[in-house]
């Protein structure tokens, strides 16, 4: 019957207030949660007399929906309409009492999603943070050659662990995990311990980043105040590195195992300090699932993630190698490279001043966002609400800001803060949980092999050794 093939006409929303036909956005993943309400066919104005706006099938379906909606309150999902009485995404139309109706083309796959290029640069931009300022110092601590090797190896290792995080939801059988984040996966495998420990390590990364931001904002404001009577120029951080390197030239002398007055050896026992910095520098594991969910082509997730990691590693290599190689030795020793390499430039240097200004405004905009994320994750777990009261929020904000002020006063070493917080949160999110979850899922499926067991136990041990080494060196 031709009538049976007509699309079902239903409004988007759960009450009569959603009649509007302008600026409509629809998430195809949410259509099962919508409650189409019943509208009598007589309320629809036809374009002509022989065209019925609501088919008999649609009218019957809306009556069933109307019946289900009366069984319970809108807030109670226990008796929400089952999926088989809801229209498919490609059969949803939007209409108004004025008689206009059109198909919601936005229900097609990909609407509101990002292209692979946008996804790659979003991950790149999210991962690139204050750690880039400490990469030259980390290379100095590790030695030039071992520093380059460690950046490459840590990039590959953290990429693989991030890949395991992305795939972790798909390893859970017979469960809809489409809306799960990685802490939900940890809770599935490890119960309340996984839930609370993942919250703890996530807070370490967030609060650690906020403390670093506060230290840097204090530093940049101090140097900006010293330069307030000069003119400024618009430059960029990477451009600054390139221009300074071109001006200073390359100053390299390869000493493989011995240290002289101006150069450090190529391999140093302090290399774990760089691995701690790199753990946070390549850290995106607690939000990578959310970022990739917005990728229009889900089949390209692994490829796009790999490209993003490649770009991040290339940026770190460029900045770290150029700053280390161009540092004027002689007359200065490479040991003089600061944990924040911008501190090696005087306060009245125009290009470094502009770089501080850009970073200052960036951090001033990101700092409240980090505070919001910390508040949502912490207060929601303890009190069931992201804003239980003004008092709770005020106490949390005072504690976080107080930690930043105290650190900026007594321990303003961003390299140390980054490596400690990076190794701590990385132990759980980068090394332990992804490997454990993968081994458990393989064991339950009867597919765990000795090579896989040895590889992932080694990854866990590397993460543990990375954390211990931060406190020993």
Short mmCIF file of C-alpha atoms in Angstrom, two decimals:
data_model
loop_
_atom_site.label_atom_id
_atom_site.label_comp_id
_atom_site.label_asym_id
_atom_site.label_seq_id
_atom_site.Cartn_x
_atom_site.Cartn_y
_atom_site.Cartn_z
CA UNK A 1 0.00 0.00 0.00
CA UNK A 2 1.28 3.43 -0.88
CA UNK A 3 -0.02 4.83 2.40
CA UNK A 4 2.13 2.37 4.34
CA UNK A 5 5.28 3.66 2.69
CA UNK A 6 4.71 7.29 3.62
CA UNK A 7 7.13 8.68 6.22
CA UNK A 8 5.82 9.07 9.73
CA UNK A 9 5.32 12.71 10.66
CA UNK A 10 6.33 13.42 14.23
CA UNK A 11 7.62 16.54 15.99
CA UNK A 12 11.01 16.68 17.62
CA UNK A 13 10.70 17.02 21.39
CA UNK A 14 8.63 15.91 24.30
CA UNK A 15 6.01 18.69 24.72
CA UNK A 16 4.01 21.18 22.73
CA UNK A 17 6.63 23.90 23.21
CA UNK A 18 8.84 22.35 20.53
CA UNK A 19 6.71 23.35 17.55
CA UNK A 20 9.35 25.76 16.23
CA UNK A 21 10.76 25.14 12.77
CA UNK A 22 13.70 27.55 12.90
CA UNK A 23 17.27 26.71 13.95
CA UNK A 24 16.43 23.09 14.67
CA UNK A 25 19.29 20.81 15.63
CA UNK A 26 18.81 17.08 16.05
CA UNK A 27 21.22 14.49 17.33
CA UNK A 28 20.54 11.16 15.59
CA UNK A 29 21.81 9.30 18.62
CA UNK A 30 19.08 10.84 20.77
CA UNK A 31 16.05 9.93 18.72
CA UNK A 32 15.22 6.90 20.86
CA UNK A 33 15.03 9.12 23.92
CA UNK A 34 12.52 11.56 22.38
CA UNK A 35 8.84 11.41 23.30
CA UNK A 36 6.72 12.25 20.26
CA UNK A 37 3.42 13.65 21.53
CA UNK A 38 0.02 13.08 20.00
CA UNK A 39 -1.39 15.72 17.69
CA UNK A 40 -4.82 15.15 16.18
CA UNK A 41 -4.85 15.24 12.37
CA UNK A 42 -7.48 17.98 12.48
CA UNK A 43 -4.89 20.30 13.98
CA UNK A 44 -2.71 20.06 10.90
CA UNK A 45 -3.45 22.42 8.03
CA UNK A 46 -3.19 20.66 4.68
CA UNK A 47 -1.63 22.22 1.63
CA UNK A 48 -4.47 20.85 -0.45
CA UNK A 49 -7.58 18.82 0.28
CA UNK A 50 -6.34 15.51 -1.09
CA UNK A 51 -3.13 15.40 0.93
CA UNK A 52 -3.24 14.08 4.46
CA UNK A 53 -0.49 15.37 6.69
CA UNK A 54 -0.63 12.55 9.23
CA UNK A 55 -1.17 9.01 7.96
CA UNK A 56 -3.30 6.49 9.78
CA UNK A 57 -0.17 4.63 10.78
CA UNK A 58 1.38 7.77 12.18
CA UNK A 59 -1.78 8.64 14.06
CA UNK A 60 -1.97 5.18 15.60
CA UNK A 61 1.67 5.32 16.56
CA UNK A 62 1.26 8.72 18.18
CA UNK A 63 -1.68 7.43 20.18
CA UNK A 64 0.49 4.61 21.49
CA UNK A 65 3.18 7.12 22.35
CA UNK A 66 0.57 9.27 24.07
CA UNK A 67 -0.53 6.24 26.07
CA UNK A 68 2.99 5.41 27.18
CA UNK A 69 3.67 9.02 28.19
CA UNK A 70 0.62 9.02 30.47
CA UNK A 71 1.84 5.95 32.39
CA UNK A 72 4.57 7.84 34.19
CA UNK A 73 5.99 11.30 34.76
CA UNK A 74 8.39 12.72 32.17
CA UNK A 75 11.28 12.44 34.61
CA UNK A 76 10.72 8.71 35.14
CA UNK A 77 12.30 6.60 32.41
CA UNK A 78 11.08 3.26 33.77
CA UNK A 79 8.07 3.25 31.45
CA UNK A 80 9.52 5.26 28.61
CA UNK A 81 8.24 4.30 25.19
CA UNK A 82 10.09 1.25 23.81
CA UNK A 83 12.17 1.56 20.69
CA UNK A 84 9.83 -0.41 18.41
CA UNK A 85 7.13 2.27 18.60
CA UNK A 86 9.50 5.10 17.75
CA UNK A 87 10.23 6.10 14.16
CA UNK A 88 13.56 5.33 12.58
CA UNK A 89 15.94 8.27 12.18
CA UNK A 90 15.35 8.44 8.42
CA UNK A 91 11.56 8.64 8.96
CA UNK A 92 11.47 11.65 11.25
CA UNK A 93 9.82 14.81 9.98
CA UNK A 94 9.37 18.18 11.69
CA UNK A 95 6.05 19.97 11.34
CA UNK A 96 4.16 22.89 12.83
CA UNK A 97 0.44 23.59 13.30
CA UNK A 98 0.70 25.95 10.32
CA UNK A 99 0.95 22.95 8.03
CA UNK A 100 4.62 23.10 7.12
CA UNK A 101 6.52 19.83 7.29
CA UNK A 102 9.93 18.80 6.09
CA UNK A 103 12.27 15.89 6.54
CA UNK A 104 15.07 16.37 9.06
CA UNK A 105 18.08 15.83 6.85
CA UNK A 106 20.28 16.39 9.87
CA UNK A 107 19.32 12.93 11.08
CA UNK A 108 21.70 11.48 8.57
CA UNK A 109 25.01 10.17 9.85
CA UNK A 110 27.67 12.76 10.22
CA UNK A 111 25.50 15.75 11.04
CA UNK A 112 27.11 17.91 13.67
CA UNK A 113 30.30 15.85 13.46
CA UNK A 114 33.83 16.94 12.72
CA UNK A 115 35.90 16.02 9.72
CA UNK A 116 39.09 14.03 10.18
CA UNK A 117 41.15 17.20 9.71
CA UNK A 118 39.27 19.03 12.46
CA UNK A 119 39.52 16.00 14.74
CA UNK A 120 43.28 15.74 14.21
CA UNK A 121 43.91 19.39 15.01
CA UNK A 122 41.49 19.28 17.96
CA UNK A 123 43.49 16.44 19.52
CA UNK A 124 46.74 18.19 18.64
CA UNK A 125 45.59 21.46 20.21
CA UNK A 126 44.22 19.70 23.30
CA UNK A 127 47.40 17.72 23.89
CA UNK A 128 49.74 20.65 23.32
CA UNK A 129 49.99 22.50 26.60
CA UNK A 130 52.46 23.93 29.03
CA UNK A 131 54.64 20.82 28.74
CA UNK A 132 56.17 22.26 25.57
CA UNK A 133 57.92 24.90 27.68
CA UNK A 134 59.78 22.20 29.62
CA UNK A 135 60.77 19.94 26.71
CA UNK A 136 64.18 21.68 26.17
CA UNK A 137 64.96 21.35 29.88
CA UNK A 138 63.92 17.68 29.75
CA UNK A 139 66.25 17.06 26.80
CA UNK A 140 69.06 18.67 28.77
CA UNK A 141 68.33 16.41 31.74
CA UNK A 142 68.25 13.29 29.59
CA UNK A 143 71.06 14.18 27.18
CA UNK A 144 70.60 15.32 23.61
CA UNK A 145 70.61 11.93 21.89
CA UNK A 146 68.71 10.04 24.59
CA UNK A 147 66.22 12.92 24.78
CA UNK A 148 65.35 12.61 21.10
CA UNK A 149 65.05 8.83 21.43
CA UNK A 150 62.81 9.15 24.49
CA UNK A 151 60.45 11.59 22.77
CA UNK A 152 60.00 9.12 19.91
CA UNK A 153 59.60 6.07 22.16
CA UNK A 154 57.24 7.76 24.63
CA UNK A 155 55.15 9.06 21.75
CA UNK A 156 54.77 5.53 20.35
CA UNK A 157 54.10 3.98 23.77
CA UNK A 158 51.49 6.53 24.83
CA UNK A 159 49.86 6.31 21.41
CA UNK A 160 49.48 2.55 21.79
CA UNK A 161 48.03 2.92 25.30
CA UNK A 162 45.66 5.60 23.99
CA UNK A 163 44.62 3.19 21.24
CA UNK A 164 43.84 0.62 23.93
CA UNK A 165 41.68 3.22 25.71
CA UNK A 166 39.73 3.93 22.52
CA UNK A 167 39.15 0.22 21.90
CA UNK A 168 38.34 -0.64 25.53
CA UNK A 169 34.59 -0.08 25.17
CA UNK A 170 34.37 -2.45 22.22
CA UNK A 171 35.86 -5.28 24.30
CA UNK A 172 32.77 -5.37 26.56
CA UNK A 173 30.20 -7.88 25.23
CA UNK A 174 26.42 -7.67 25.39
CA UNK A 175 26.44 -4.12 26.77
CA UNK A 176 25.65 -0.80 25.12
CA UNK A 177 28.80 1.24 25.77
CA UNK A 178 28.19 3.95 23.17
CA UNK A 179 27.85 6.66 25.84
CA UNK A 180 30.58 5.38 28.14
CA UNK A 181 33.75 7.21 29.05
CA UNK A 182 36.93 5.47 30.16
CA UNK A 183 36.11 5.80 33.90
CA UNK A 184 32.89 3.89 33.15
CA UNK A 185 34.98 1.13 31.62
CA UNK A 186 37.20 1.12 34.71
CA UNK A 187 34.10 0.81 36.90
CA UNK A 188 32.86 -2.13 34.82
CA UNK A 189 36.11 -4.05 35.30
CA UNK A 190 37.20 -2.93 38.77
CA UNK A 191 34.00 -1.84 40.50
CA UNK A 192 33.94 1.12 42.86
CA UNK A 193 37.74 0.99 43.18
CA UNK A 194 38.09 1.63 39.46
CA UNK A 195 35.54 4.43 39.63
CA UNK A 196 37.14 6.30 42.52
CA UNK A 197 40.75 5.66 41.56
CA UNK A 198 40.12 6.90 38.02
CA UNK A 199 38.51 10.00 39.54
CA UNK A 200 41.55 10.50 41.77
CA UNK A 201 44.08 10.27 38.96
CA UNK A 202 41.94 12.45 36.71
CA UNK A 203 41.88 15.09 39.45
CA UNK A 204 45.66 14.83 39.72
CA UNK A 205 46.01 15.71 36.05
CA UNK A 206 43.48 18.57 36.23
CA UNK A 207 44.71 20.13 39.47
CA UNK A 208 48.32 19.60 38.40
CA UNK A 209 47.63 21.48 35.19
CA UNK A 210 45.91 24.28 37.12
CA UNK A 211 48.85 24.60 39.50
CA UNK A 212 51.25 24.81 36.56
CA UNK A 213 49.02 27.43 34.94
CA UNK A 214 49.01 29.52 38.12
CA UNK A 215 52.79 29.38 38.40
CA UNK A 216 53.19 30.40 34.76
CA UNK A 217 50.59 33.15 34.98
CA UNK A 218 52.44 34.59 37.99
CA UNK A 219 55.72 34.36 36.10
CA UNK A 220 54.34 35.95 32.94
CA UNK A 221 52.63 38.76 34.85
CA UNK A 222 55.88 39.53 36.68
CA UNK A 223 57.89 39.73 33.46
CA UNK A 224 55.12 41.67 31.73
CA UNK A 225 55.15 44.22 34.54
CA UNK A 226 58.91 44.71 34.11
CA UNK A 227 58.40 45.39 30.40
CA UNK A 228 55.28 47.54 30.59
CA UNK A 229 57.10 50.63 29.12
CA UNK A 230 58.19 49.10 25.85
CA UNK A 231 56.44 48.44 22.61
CA UNK A 232 55.29 44.98 21.58
CA UNK A 233 55.18 42.97 18.36
CA UNK A 234 52.86 40.12 17.35
CA UNK A 235 54.81 36.90 17.17
CA UNK A 236 54.14 33.28 17.75
CA UNK A 237 55.90 30.80 20.00
CA UNK A 238 57.25 28.53 17.28
CA UNK A 239 58.18 31.58 15.22
CA UNK A 240 60.08 32.88 18.26
CA UNK A 241 62.01 29.61 18.51
CA UNK A 242 62.86 29.71 14.81
CA UNK A 243 63.96 33.34 14.81
CA UNK A 244 66.04 32.96 17.96
CA UNK A 245 67.72 29.85 16.58
CA UNK A 246 68.51 31.61 13.30
CA UNK A 247 70.01 34.49 15.26
CA UNK A 248 72.01 32.45 17.75
CA UNK A 249 73.10 29.65 15.43
CA UNK A 250 73.71 26.02 16.37
CA UNK A 251 75.91 25.21 19.38
CA UNK A 252 76.41 21.46 19.56
CA UNK A 253 79.30 19.31 20.65
CA UNK A 254 78.69 15.58 21.03
CA UNK A 255 80.05 14.18 24.27
CA UNK A 256 78.67 10.69 24.62
CA UNK A 257 79.49 9.85 28.22
CA UNK A 258 81.49 12.71 29.73
CA UNK A 259 80.48 16.24 30.67
CA UNK A 260 82.59 19.31 30.03
CA UNK A 261 82.22 22.94 30.96
CA UNK A 262 79.61 23.82 28.34
CA UNK A 263 77.98 20.57 27.21
CA UNK A 264 76.14 17.72 28.88
CA UNK A 265 76.71 14.09 27.84
CA UNK A 266 74.43 12.50 25.25
CA UNK A 267 73.11 9.99 27.79
CA UNK A 268 72.39 10.97 31.40
CA UNK A 269 71.07 9.09 34.40
CA UNK A 270 68.48 11.86 34.88
CA UNK A 271 66.54 10.74 31.77
CA UNK A 272 63.43 9.68 33.83
CA UNK A 273 62.76 13.37 34.45
CA UNK A 274 62.08 13.73 30.73
CA UNK A 275 59.85 10.64 30.67
CA UNK A 276 57.78 12.16 33.48
CA UNK A 277 57.34 15.37 31.49
CA UNK A 278 56.52 13.41 28.33
CA UNK A 279 53.88 11.35 30.12
CA UNK A 280 51.87 14.51 30.67
CA UNK A 281 52.94 16.02 27.34
CA UNK A 282 51.35 13.09 25.48
CA UNK A 283 48.47 12.71 27.95
CA UNK A 284 44.99 12.82 26.48
CA UNK A 285 43.74 9.44 27.62
CA UNK A 286 41.03 10.70 29.98
CA UNK A 287 39.18 12.58 27.23
CA UNK A 288 40.20 10.91 23.95
CA UNK A 289 36.95 8.92 23.72
CA UNK A 290 34.92 12.13 23.93
CA UNK A 291 37.03 13.83 21.26
CA UNK A 292 36.82 10.90 18.86
CA UNK A 293 33.07 10.49 19.33
CA UNK A 294 32.65 13.69 17.34
CA UNK A 295 34.63 12.33 14.40
CA UNK A 296 32.39 12.09 11.36
CA UNK A 297 34.14 8.97 10.06
CA UNK A 298 34.49 6.63 13.01
CA UNK A 299 36.45 4.14 10.94
CA UNK A 300 39.27 6.71 10.74
CA UNK A 301 39.66 7.14 14.50
CA UNK A 302 42.88 5.16 14.79
CA UNK A 303 44.40 6.86 11.77
CA UNK A 304 43.46 10.35 12.94
CA UNK A 305 44.70 9.68 16.46
CA UNK A 306 48.03 8.46 15.06
CA UNK A 307 48.41 11.54 12.87
CA UNK A 308 47.64 13.81 15.83
CA UNK A 309 50.27 12.07 17.94
CA UNK A 310 52.76 12.38 15.09
CA UNK A 311 52.15 16.13 14.87
CA UNK A 312 52.47 16.57 18.64
CA UNK A 313 55.71 14.59 18.73
CA UNK A 314 57.06 16.54 15.77
CA UNK A 315 56.27 19.83 17.50
CA UNK A 316 57.94 18.74 20.72
CA UNK A 317 60.99 17.55 18.81
CA UNK A 318 61.24 20.80 16.87
CA UNK A 319 60.97 23.10 19.87
CA UNK A 320 63.11 20.95 22.16
CA UNK A 321 65.91 20.27 19.68
CA UNK A 322 66.05 23.82 18.32
CA UNK A 323 66.16 25.43 21.78
CA UNK A 324 68.76 22.98 23.06
CA UNK A 325 70.94 23.18 19.94
CA UNK A 326 70.83 26.99 19.67
CA UNK A 327 71.49 27.67 23.35
CA UNK A 328 74.75 29.69 23.28
CA UNK A 329 77.39 27.31 24.59
CA UNK A 330 79.90 28.81 25.04
CA UNK A 331 79.73 31.26 26.77
CA UNK A 332 76.91 29.61 28.75
CA UNK A 333 76.62 26.00 29.83
CA UNK A 334 73.72 23.87 28.62
CA UNK A 335 72.97 23.32 32.31
CA UNK A 336 71.59 26.88 32.31
CA UNK A 337 68.51 25.86 30.28
CA UNK A 338 65.55 26.69 32.52
CA UNK A 339 62.52 24.48 33.21
CA UNK A 340 60.52 27.15 31.39
CA UNK A 341 62.76 27.99 28.44
CA UNK A 342 61.17 31.47 28.14
CA UNK A 343 62.95 32.33 31.41
CA UNK A 344 66.24 32.15 29.50
CA UNK A 345 65.21 35.30 27.64
CA UNK A 346 65.30 38.65 29.44
CA UNK A 347 62.07 40.35 30.43
CA UNK A 348 62.68 43.22 27.99
CA UNK A 349 63.05 40.89 25.02
CA UNK A 350 60.16 41.81 22.72
CA UNK A 351 59.56 38.41 21.16
CA UNK A 352 59.61 36.50 24.43
CA UNK A 353 57.36 39.18 25.97
CA UNK A 354 54.76 38.69 23.25
CA UNK A 355 55.00 34.92 23.68
CA UNK A 356 54.32 35.36 27.41
CA UNK A 357 51.35 37.60 26.63
CA UNK A 358 49.83 35.02 24.29
CA UNK A 359 50.39 32.20 26.77
CA UNK A 360 49.05 34.32 29.62
CA UNK A 361 45.77 35.02 27.86
CA UNK A 362 45.52 31.39 26.75
CA UNK A 363 45.92 30.18 30.31
CA UNK A 364 43.53 32.78 31.68
CA UNK A 365 40.85 31.37 29.40
CA UNK A 366 41.70 27.70 29.96
CA UNK A 367 42.13 27.93 33.74
CA UNK A 368 38.40 28.42 34.48
CA UNK A 369 37.58 25.52 32.15
CA UNK A 370 39.95 23.23 34.05
CA UNK A 371 38.38 24.41 37.29
CA UNK A 372 34.93 23.59 35.94
CA UNK A 373 36.03 20.10 34.89
CA UNK A 374 37.56 19.49 38.31
CA UNK A 375 34.41 20.73 40.04
CA UNK A 376 32.09 18.60 37.92
CA UNK A 377 34.11 15.42 38.35
CA UNK A 378 34.73 15.81 42.09
CA UNK A 379 31.50 17.30 43.44
CA UNK A 380 29.26 15.13 41.29
CA UNK A 381 30.87 11.99 42.67
CA UNK A 382 30.63 13.10 46.30
CA UNK A 383 27.38 15.08 46.34
CA UNK A 384 25.56 13.96 43.20
CA UNK A 385 25.56 17.48 41.76
CA UNK A 386 28.14 19.62 40.02
CA UNK A 387 26.87 22.61 42.04
CA UNK A 388 25.57 21.38 45.42
CA UNK A 389 25.83 24.86 46.91
CA UNK A 390 27.80 28.09 46.76
CA UNK A 391 29.68 27.04 49.88
CA UNK A 392 30.91 23.77 48.34
CA UNK A 393 32.07 25.47 45.15
CA UNK A 394 33.74 28.28 47.07
CA UNK A 395 35.68 25.88 49.30
CA UNK A 396 36.84 23.82 46.30
CA UNK A 397 37.94 26.89 44.35
CA UNK A 398 39.78 28.31 47.36
CA UNK A 399 41.59 25.00 47.83
CA UNK A 400 42.67 24.81 44.19
CA UNK A 401 43.70 28.46 43.98
CA UNK A 402 45.46 28.16 47.34
CA UNK A 403 47.44 25.19 46.05
CA UNK A 404 48.48 27.23 43.02
CA UNK A 405 49.49 30.25 45.11
CA UNK A 406 51.49 28.13 47.55
CA UNK A 407 53.25 26.30 44.74
CA UNK A 408 54.05 29.53 42.90
CA UNK A 409 55.51 30.90 46.16
CA UNK A 410 57.51 27.92 47.39
CA UNK A 411 58.09 25.62 44.41
CA UNK A 412 57.77 27.54 41.11
CA UNK A 413 59.41 24.76 39.07
CA UNK A 414 57.02 23.78 36.31
CA UNK A 415 59.28 20.98 35.10
CA UNK A 416 59.09 19.28 38.48
CA UNK A 417 55.33 19.81 38.79
CA UNK A 418 54.71 18.48 35.29
CA UNK A 419 56.81 15.37 35.72
CA UNK A 420 55.36 14.50 39.13
CA UNK A 421 51.72 14.97 38.08
CA UNK A 422 52.35 13.39 34.68
CA UNK A 423 53.92 10.25 36.10
CA UNK A 424 51.20 9.97 38.76
CA UNK A 425 48.13 10.30 36.56
CA UNK A 426 49.90 8.50 33.71
CA UNK A 427 50.45 5.45 35.91
CA UNK A 428 46.71 4.81 35.95
CA UNK A 429 45.35 6.26 32.70
CA UNK A 430 48.31 5.56 30.40
CA UNK A 431 49.99 2.41 31.66
CA UNK A 432 48.00 0.35 34.18
CA UNK A 433 44.29 0.54 33.38
CA UNK A 434 44.49 0.23 29.55
CA UNK A 435 46.84 -2.76 29.82
CA UNK A 436 44.89 -4.49 32.62
CA UNK A 437 41.56 -4.02 30.86
CA UNK A 438 42.98 -5.40 27.63
CA UNK A 439 44.44 -8.47 29.35
CA UNK A 440 41.23 -9.15 31.32
CA UNK A 441 39.08 -8.87 28.20
CA UNK A 442 41.38 -11.22 26.29
CA UNK A 443 41.35 -13.68 29.20
CA UNK A 444 37.55 -13.69 29.37
CA UNK A 445 37.40 -14.33 25.64
CA UNK A 446 39.97 -17.11 25.93
CA UNK A 447 42.40 -15.25 23.65
CA UNK A 448 45.14 -14.17 26.06
CA UNK A 449 48.55 -15.24 24.78
CA UNK A 450 51.95 -15.19 26.43
CA UNK A 451 53.36 -12.45 24.14
CA UNK A 452 50.38 -10.18 24.91
CA UNK A 453 50.72 -10.94 28.63
CA UNK A 454 54.45 -10.17 28.67
CA UNK A 455 54.08 -6.97 26.63
CA UNK A 456 51.36 -5.45 28.77
CA UNK A 457 52.88 -6.47 32.08
CA UNK A 458 56.06 -4.77 30.86
CA UNK A 459 54.07 -1.61 30.08
CA UNK A 460 52.63 -1.62 33.61
CA UNK A 461 56.09 -2.07 35.12
CA UNK A 462 57.44 0.78 32.97
CA UNK A 463 54.74 3.08 34.30
CA UNK A 464 55.47 2.08 37.87
CA UNK A 465 59.22 2.55 37.37
CA UNK A 466 58.55 5.94 35.77
CA UNK A 467 56.66 7.10 38.85
CA UNK A 468 59.23 5.76 41.34
CA UNK A 469 62.10 7.34 39.41
CA UNK A 470 60.55 10.82 39.71
CA UNK A 471 60.96 10.69 43.49
CA UNK A 472 64.43 9.17 43.42
CA UNK A 473 66.07 11.64 41.01
#
